[in-house]
mmCIF file of C-alpha atoms in Angstrom:
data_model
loop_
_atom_site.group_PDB
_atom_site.id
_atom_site.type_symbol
_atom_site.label_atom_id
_atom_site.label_comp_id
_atom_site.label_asym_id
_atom_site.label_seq_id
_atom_site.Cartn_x
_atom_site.Cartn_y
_atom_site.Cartn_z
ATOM 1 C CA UNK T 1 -25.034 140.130 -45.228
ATOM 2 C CA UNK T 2 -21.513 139.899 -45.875
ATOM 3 C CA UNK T 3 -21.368 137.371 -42.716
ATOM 4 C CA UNK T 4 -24.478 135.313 -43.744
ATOM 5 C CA UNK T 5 -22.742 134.636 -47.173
ATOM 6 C CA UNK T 6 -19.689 133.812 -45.606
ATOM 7 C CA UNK T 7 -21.403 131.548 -43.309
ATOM 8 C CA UNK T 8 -23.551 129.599 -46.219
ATOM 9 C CA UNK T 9 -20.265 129.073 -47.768
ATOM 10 C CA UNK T 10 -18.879 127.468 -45.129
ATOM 11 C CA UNK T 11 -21.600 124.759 -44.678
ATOM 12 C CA UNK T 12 -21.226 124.632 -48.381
ATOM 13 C CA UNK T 13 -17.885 123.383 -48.447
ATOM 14 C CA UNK T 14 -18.148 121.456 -45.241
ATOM 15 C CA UNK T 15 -21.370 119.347 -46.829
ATOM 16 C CA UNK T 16 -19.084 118.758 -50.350
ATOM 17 C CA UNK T 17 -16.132 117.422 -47.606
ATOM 18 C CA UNK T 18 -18.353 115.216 -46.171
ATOM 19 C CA UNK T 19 -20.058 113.925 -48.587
ATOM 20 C CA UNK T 20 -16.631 113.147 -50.481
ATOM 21 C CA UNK T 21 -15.295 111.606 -47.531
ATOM 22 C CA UNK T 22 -19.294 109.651 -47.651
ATOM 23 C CA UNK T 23 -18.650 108.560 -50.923
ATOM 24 C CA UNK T 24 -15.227 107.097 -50.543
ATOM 25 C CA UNK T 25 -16.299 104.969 -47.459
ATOM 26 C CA UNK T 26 -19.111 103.365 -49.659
ATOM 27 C CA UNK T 27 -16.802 102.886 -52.461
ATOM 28 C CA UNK T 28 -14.100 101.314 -49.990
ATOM 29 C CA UNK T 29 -16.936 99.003 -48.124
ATOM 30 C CA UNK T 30 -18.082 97.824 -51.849
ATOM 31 C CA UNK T 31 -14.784 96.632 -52.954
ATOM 32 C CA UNK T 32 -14.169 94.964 -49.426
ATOM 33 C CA UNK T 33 -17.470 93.184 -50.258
ATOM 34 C CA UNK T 34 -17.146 92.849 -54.174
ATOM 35 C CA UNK T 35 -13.694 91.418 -53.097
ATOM 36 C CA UNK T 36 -14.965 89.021 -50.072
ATOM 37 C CA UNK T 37 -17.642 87.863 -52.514
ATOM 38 C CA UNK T 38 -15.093 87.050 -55.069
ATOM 39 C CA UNK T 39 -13.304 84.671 -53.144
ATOM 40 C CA UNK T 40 -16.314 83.109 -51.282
ATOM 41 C CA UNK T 41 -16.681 81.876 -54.854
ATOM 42 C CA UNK T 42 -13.182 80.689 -55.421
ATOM 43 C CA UNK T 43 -13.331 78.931 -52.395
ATOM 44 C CA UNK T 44 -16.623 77.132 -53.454
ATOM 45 C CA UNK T 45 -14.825 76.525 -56.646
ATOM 46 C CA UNK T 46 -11.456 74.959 -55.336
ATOM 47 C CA UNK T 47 -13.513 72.768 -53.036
ATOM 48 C CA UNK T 48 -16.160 71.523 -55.354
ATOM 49 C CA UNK T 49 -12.980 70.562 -57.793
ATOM 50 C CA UNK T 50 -11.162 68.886 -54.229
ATOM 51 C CA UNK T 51 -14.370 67.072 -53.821
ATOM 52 C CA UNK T 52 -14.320 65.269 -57.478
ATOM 53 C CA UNK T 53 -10.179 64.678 -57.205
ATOM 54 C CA UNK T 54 -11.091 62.522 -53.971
ATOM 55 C CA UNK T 55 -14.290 61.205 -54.729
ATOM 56 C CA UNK T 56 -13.753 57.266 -54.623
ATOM 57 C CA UNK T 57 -14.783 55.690 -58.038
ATOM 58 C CA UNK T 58 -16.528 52.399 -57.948
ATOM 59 C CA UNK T 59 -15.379 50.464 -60.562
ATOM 60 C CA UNK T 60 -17.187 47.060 -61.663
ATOM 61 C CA UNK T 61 -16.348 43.801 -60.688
ATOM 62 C CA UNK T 62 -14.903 42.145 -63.541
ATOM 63 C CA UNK T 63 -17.027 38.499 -64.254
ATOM 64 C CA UNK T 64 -15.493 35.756 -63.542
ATOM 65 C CA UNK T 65 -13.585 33.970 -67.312
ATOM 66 C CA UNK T 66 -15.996 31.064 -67.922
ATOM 67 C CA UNK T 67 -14.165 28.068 -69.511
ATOM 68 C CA UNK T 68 -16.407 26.918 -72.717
ATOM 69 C CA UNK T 69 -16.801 23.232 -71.983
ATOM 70 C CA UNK T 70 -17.842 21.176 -75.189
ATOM 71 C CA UNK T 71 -20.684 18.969 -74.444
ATOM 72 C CA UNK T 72 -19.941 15.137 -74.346
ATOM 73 C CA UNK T 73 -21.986 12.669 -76.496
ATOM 74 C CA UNK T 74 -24.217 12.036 -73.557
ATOM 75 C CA UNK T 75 -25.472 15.561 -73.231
ATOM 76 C CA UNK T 76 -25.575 15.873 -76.929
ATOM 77 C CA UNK T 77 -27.009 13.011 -78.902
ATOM 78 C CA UNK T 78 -26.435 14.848 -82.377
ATOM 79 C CA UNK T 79 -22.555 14.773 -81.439
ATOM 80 C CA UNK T 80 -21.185 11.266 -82.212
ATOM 81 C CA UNK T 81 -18.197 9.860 -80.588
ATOM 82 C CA UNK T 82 -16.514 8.329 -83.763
ATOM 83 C CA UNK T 83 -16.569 11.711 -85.564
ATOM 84 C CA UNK T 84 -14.080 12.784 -82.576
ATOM 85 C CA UNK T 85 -11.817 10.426 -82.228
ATOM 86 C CA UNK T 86 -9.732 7.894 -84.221
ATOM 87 C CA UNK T 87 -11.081 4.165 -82.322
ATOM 88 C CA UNK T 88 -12.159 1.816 -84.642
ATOM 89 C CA UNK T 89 -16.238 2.032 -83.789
ATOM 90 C CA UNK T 90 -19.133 -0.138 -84.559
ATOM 91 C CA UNK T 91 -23.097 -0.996 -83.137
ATOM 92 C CA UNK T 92 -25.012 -4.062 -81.971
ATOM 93 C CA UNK T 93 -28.194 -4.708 -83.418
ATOM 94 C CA UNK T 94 -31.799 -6.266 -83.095
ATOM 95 C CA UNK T 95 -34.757 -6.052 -83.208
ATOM 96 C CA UNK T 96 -35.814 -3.480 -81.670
ATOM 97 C CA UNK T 97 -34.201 -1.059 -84.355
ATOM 98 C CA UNK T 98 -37.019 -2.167 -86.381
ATOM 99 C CA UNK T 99 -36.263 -2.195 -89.759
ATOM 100 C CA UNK T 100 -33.223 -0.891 -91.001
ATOM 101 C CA UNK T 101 -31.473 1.025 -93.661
ATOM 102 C CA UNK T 102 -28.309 -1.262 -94.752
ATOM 103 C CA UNK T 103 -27.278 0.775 -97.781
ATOM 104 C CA UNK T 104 -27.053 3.738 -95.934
ATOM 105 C CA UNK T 105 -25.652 2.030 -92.594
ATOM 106 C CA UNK T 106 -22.849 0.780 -94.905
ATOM 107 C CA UNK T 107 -21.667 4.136 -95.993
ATOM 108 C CA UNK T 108 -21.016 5.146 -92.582
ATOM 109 C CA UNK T 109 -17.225 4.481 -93.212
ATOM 110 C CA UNK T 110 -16.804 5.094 -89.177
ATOM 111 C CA UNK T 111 -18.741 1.683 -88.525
ATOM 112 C CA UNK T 112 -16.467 -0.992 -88.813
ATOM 113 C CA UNK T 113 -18.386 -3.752 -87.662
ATOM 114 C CA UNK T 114 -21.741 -4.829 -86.175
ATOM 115 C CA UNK T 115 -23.137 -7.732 -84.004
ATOM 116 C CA UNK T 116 -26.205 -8.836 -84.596
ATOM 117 C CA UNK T 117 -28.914 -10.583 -81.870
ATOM 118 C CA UNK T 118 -29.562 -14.168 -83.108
ATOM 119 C CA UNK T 119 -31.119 -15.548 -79.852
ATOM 120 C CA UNK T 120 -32.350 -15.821 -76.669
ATOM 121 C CA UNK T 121 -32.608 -18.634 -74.171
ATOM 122 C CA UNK T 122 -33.746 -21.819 -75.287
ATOM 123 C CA UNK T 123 -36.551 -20.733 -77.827
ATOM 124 C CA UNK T 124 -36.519 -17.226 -78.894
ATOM 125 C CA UNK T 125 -35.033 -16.369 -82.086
ATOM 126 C CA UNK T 126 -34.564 -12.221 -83.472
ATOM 127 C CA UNK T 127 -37.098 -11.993 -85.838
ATOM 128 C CA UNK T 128 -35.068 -9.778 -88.047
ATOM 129 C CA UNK T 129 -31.601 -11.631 -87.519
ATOM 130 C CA UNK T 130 -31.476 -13.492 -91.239
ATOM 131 C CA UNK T 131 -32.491 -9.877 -92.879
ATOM 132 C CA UNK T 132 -30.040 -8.183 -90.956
ATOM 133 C CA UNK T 133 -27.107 -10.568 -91.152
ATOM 134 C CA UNK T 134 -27.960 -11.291 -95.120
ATOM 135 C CA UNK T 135 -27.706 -6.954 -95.382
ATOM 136 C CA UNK T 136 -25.014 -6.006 -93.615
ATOM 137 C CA UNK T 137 -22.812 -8.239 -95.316
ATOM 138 C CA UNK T 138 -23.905 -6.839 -98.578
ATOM 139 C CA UNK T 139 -23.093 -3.500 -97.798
ATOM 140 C CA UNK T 140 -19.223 -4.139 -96.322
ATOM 141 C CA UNK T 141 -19.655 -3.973 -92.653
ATOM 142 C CA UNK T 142 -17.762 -6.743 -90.593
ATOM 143 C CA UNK T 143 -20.677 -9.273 -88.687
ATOM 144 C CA UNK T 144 -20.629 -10.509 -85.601
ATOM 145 C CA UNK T 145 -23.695 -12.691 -83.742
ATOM 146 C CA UNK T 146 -24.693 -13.102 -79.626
ATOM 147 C CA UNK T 147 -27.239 -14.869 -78.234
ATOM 148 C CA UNK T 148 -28.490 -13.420 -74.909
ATOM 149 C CA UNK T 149 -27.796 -15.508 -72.197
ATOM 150 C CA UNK T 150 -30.655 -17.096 -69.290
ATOM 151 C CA UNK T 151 -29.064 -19.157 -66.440
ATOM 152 C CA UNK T 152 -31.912 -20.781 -65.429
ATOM 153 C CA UNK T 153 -32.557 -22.155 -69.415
ATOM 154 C CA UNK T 154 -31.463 -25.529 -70.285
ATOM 155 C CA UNK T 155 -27.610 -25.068 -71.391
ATOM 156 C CA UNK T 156 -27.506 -27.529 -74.428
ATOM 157 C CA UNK T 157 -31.185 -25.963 -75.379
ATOM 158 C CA UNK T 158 -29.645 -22.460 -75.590
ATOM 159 C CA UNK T 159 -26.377 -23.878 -77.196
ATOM 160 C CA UNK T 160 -29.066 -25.716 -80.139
ATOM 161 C CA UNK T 161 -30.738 -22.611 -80.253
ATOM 162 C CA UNK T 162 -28.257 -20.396 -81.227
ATOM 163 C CA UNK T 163 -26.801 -22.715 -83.582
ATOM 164 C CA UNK T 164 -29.030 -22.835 -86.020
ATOM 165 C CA UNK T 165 -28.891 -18.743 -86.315
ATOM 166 C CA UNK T 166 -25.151 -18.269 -85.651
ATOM 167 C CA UNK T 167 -23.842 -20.363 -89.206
ATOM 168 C CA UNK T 168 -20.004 -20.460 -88.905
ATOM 169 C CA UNK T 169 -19.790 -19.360 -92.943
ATOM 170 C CA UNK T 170 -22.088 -16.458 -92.238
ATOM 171 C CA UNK T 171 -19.298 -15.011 -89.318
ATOM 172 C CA UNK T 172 -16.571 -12.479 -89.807
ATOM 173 C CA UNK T 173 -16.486 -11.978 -86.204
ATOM 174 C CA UNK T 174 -16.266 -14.566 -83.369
ATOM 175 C CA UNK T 175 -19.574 -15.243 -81.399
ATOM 176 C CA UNK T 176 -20.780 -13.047 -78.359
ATOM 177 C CA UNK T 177 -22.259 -13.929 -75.611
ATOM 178 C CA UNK T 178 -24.686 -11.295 -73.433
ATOM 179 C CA UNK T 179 -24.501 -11.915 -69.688
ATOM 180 C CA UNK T 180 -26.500 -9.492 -67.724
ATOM 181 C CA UNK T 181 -28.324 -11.726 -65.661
ATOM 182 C CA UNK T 182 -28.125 -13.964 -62.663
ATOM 183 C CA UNK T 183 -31.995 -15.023 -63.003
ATOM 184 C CA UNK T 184 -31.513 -15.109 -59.016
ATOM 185 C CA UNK T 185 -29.245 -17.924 -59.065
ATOM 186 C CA UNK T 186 -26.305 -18.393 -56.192
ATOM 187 C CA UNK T 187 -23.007 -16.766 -57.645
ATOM 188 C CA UNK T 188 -20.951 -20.227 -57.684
ATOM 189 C CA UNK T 189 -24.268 -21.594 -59.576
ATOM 190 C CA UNK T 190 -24.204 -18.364 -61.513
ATOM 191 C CA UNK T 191 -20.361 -18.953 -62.581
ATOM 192 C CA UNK T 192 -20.426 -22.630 -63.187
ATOM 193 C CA UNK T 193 -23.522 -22.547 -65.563
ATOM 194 C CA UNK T 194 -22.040 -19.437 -67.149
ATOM 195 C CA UNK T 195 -18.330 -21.226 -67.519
ATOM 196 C CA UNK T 196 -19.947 -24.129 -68.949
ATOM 197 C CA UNK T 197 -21.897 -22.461 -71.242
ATOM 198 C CA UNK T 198 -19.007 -21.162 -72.429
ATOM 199 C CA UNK T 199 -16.878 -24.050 -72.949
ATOM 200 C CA UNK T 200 -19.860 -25.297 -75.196
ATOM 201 C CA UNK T 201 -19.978 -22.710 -77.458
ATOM 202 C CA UNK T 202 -15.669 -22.653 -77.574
ATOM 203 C CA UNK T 203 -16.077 -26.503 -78.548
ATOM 204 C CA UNK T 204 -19.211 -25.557 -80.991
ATOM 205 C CA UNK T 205 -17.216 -22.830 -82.907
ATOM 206 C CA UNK T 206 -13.568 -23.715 -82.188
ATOM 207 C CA UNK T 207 -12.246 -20.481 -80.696
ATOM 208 C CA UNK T 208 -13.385 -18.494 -77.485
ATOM 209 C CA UNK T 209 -16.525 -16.851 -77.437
ATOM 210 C CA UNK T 210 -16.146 -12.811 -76.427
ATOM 211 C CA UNK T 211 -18.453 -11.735 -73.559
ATOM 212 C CA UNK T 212 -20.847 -8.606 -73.482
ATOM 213 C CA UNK T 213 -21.553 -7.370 -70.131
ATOM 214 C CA UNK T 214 -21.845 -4.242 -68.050
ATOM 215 C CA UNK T 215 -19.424 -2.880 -65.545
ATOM 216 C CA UNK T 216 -21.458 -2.657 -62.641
ATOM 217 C CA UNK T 217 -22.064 -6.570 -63.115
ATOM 218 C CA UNK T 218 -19.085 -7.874 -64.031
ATOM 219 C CA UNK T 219 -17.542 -6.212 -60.624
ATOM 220 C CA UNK T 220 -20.253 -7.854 -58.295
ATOM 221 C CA UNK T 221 -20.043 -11.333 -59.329
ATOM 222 C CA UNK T 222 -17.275 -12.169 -62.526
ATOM 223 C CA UNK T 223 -14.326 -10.544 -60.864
ATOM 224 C CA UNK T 224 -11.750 -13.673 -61.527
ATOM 225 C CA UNK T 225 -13.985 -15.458 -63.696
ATOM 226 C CA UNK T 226 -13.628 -14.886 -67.305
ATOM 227 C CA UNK T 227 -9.728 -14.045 -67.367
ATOM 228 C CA UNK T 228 -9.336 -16.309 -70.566
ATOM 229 C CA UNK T 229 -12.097 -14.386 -72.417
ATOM 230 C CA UNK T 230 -12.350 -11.083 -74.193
ATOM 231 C CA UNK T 231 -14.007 -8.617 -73.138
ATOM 232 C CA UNK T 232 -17.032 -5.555 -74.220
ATOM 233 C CA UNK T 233 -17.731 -3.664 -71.015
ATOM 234 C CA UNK T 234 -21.170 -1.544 -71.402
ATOM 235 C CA UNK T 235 -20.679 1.850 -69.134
ATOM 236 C CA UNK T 236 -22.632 4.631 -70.966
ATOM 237 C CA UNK T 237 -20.110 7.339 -69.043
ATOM 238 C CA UNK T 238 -17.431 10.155 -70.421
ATOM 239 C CA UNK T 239 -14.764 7.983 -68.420
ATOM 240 C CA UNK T 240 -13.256 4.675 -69.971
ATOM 241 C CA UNK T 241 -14.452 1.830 -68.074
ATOM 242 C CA UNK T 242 -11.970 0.468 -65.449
ATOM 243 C CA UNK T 243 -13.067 -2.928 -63.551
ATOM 244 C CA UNK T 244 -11.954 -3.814 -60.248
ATOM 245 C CA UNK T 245 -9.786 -6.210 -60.759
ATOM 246 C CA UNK T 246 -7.986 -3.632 -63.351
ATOM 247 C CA UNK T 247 -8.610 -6.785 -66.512
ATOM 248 C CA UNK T 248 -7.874 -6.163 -69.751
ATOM 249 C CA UNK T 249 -11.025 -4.424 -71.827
ATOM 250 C CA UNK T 250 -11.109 -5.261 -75.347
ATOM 251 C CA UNK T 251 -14.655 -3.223 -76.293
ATOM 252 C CA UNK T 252 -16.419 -0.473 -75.083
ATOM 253 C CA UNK T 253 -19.858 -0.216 -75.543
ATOM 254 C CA UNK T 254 -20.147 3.816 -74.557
ATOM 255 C CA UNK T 255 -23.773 4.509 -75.450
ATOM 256 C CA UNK T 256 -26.820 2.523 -75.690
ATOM 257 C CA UNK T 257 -28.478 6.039 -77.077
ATOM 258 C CA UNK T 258 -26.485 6.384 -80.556
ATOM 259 C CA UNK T 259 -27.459 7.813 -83.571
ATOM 260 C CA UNK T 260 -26.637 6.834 -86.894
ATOM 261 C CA UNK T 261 -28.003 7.594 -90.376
ATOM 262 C CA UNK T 262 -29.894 4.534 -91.597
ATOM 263 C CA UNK T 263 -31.398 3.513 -88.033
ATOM 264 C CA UNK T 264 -34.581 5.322 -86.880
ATOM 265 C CA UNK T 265 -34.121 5.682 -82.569
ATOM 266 C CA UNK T 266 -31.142 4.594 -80.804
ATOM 267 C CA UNK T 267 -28.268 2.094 -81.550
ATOM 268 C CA UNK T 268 -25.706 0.992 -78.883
ATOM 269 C CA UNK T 269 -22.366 1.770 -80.632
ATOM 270 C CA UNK T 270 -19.005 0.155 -79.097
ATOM 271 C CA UNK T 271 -15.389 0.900 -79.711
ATOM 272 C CA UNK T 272 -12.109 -0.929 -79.300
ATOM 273 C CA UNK T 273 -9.822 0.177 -76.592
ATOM 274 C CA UNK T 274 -6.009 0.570 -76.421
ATOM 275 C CA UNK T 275 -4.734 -1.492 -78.880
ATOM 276 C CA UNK T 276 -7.153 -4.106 -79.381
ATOM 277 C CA UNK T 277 -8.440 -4.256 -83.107
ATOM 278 C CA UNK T 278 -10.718 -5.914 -84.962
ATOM 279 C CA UNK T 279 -7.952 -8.418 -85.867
ATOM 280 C CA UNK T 280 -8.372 -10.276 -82.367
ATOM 281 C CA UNK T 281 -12.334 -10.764 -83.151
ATOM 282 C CA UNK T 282 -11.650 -12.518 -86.577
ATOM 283 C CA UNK T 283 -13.715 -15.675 -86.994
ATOM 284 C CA UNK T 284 -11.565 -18.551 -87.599
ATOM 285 C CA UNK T 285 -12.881 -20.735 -90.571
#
């Protein structure tokens, strides 16, 4: 017996060694994992944060600074040249403006003046010409007439024609002539009838007609012609008119799609250029 116990205690103590020696091994191979584990996760951590530090940001293109470009009076016809500028501005008339509203026309203390349409070729008279000219004079605006000029028409007929509408003591303004056609004439036929035309009506009224015509025309077949005349240019551009042969402009007619209070649809409006004024224009009684 005494051998048996001693034996039992022997396993006894050899099972407690082993197990103690069991128990630190799996206490030594959880840490190693616990600790592995632990900075598998810092690892993760320090490259997640990497990843953001580098990540490229796309930023947005910036868009492009626009310039704010005021529209002109062509691509607005509500804004009106003569409330932007300081020319002395006025209109031309007929009619075609149908009736028209004189009292309030003459409170538009940007229109200066106004030429009427008295004629046309040999025969045709503006059937609202006395109205008009009796009304605008009434109501303060400066008049001018034109008669509307047909190369082919009998020269003395037109000259007759126009004056029994264009009455010297009705005139603030010097007469007008409107040359926009050559009725298909030759240009030296053109220019003589046109020239003596207007020697008649400088001998008729005593002082040089001014002449109304369009850019365009005047460069294709008056270039050198009417050098002793004044000048109203129509161009209906933003750019001042410039001829060819670089004359003089007195007028520009800018628009032939004005507005104005007093006129119902569109009114060609005209301005002086440079330093031309209504002073050069004044009918000579």
């Amino acid at each position: 017996m005494g051998q048996c116990q001693h034996y039992l205690l022997s396993l006894h103590e050899n099972f407690k060694t082993t197990m103690r020696r069991l128990t630190i091994i799996l206490t030594l191979i959880i840490a190693f994992f616990s600790i592995t584990n632990a900075d598998a996760q810092r690892r993760k951590v320090r490259a997640r944060s990497k990843a953001r530090t580098h990540k490229v940001v796309k930023t947005k293109r910036k868009a492009p600074v626009r310039r704010i470009v005021p529209p002109t009076i062509h691509e607005n016809p509500y804004l009106q040249c003569e409330d932007t500028c300081t020319h002395v501005h006025g209109i031309d008339l007929s009619h075609y403006q149908g009736e028209v509203f004189w009292e309030t026309v003459g409170e538009n203390t940007h229109m200066a003046y106004v030429y009427l349409k008295a004629t046309e070729g040999g025969d045709r008279i503006d059937a609202r010409y006395e109205r008009n000219i009796d009304l605008a004079h009434r109501y303060g605006l400066k008049v001018g007439s034109y008669h509307f000029f047909r190369p082919r028409t009998c020269l003395q007929l037109q000259l007759e024609n126009f004056k029994t509408q264009c009455l010297p003591g009705e005139q603030d303004l010097i007469p007008m002539l409107d040359v926009e056609t050559t009725a298909g004439l030759p240009v030296n036929e053109f220019c003589d009838s046109l020239l003596q035309f207007l020697h008649m009506m400088e001998q008729t009224y005593h002082q040089k007609p001014l002449v109304y015509t369009g850019r365009n025309f005047y460069n294709k077949y008056l270039q050198g012609v009417l050098d002793d005349y004044l000048l109203m240019i129509a161009m209906y551009t933003d750019e001042e008119p410039v001829l060819a042969d670089e004359r003089d402009i007195c007028l520009w007619q800018y628009t032939g799609k004005g507005r104005i209070v007093g006129v119902t649809g569109y009114v060609d409006k005209s301005r002086f250029m440079g330093q031309h004024g209504l002073r050069e224009l004044r009918f000579k009684h």
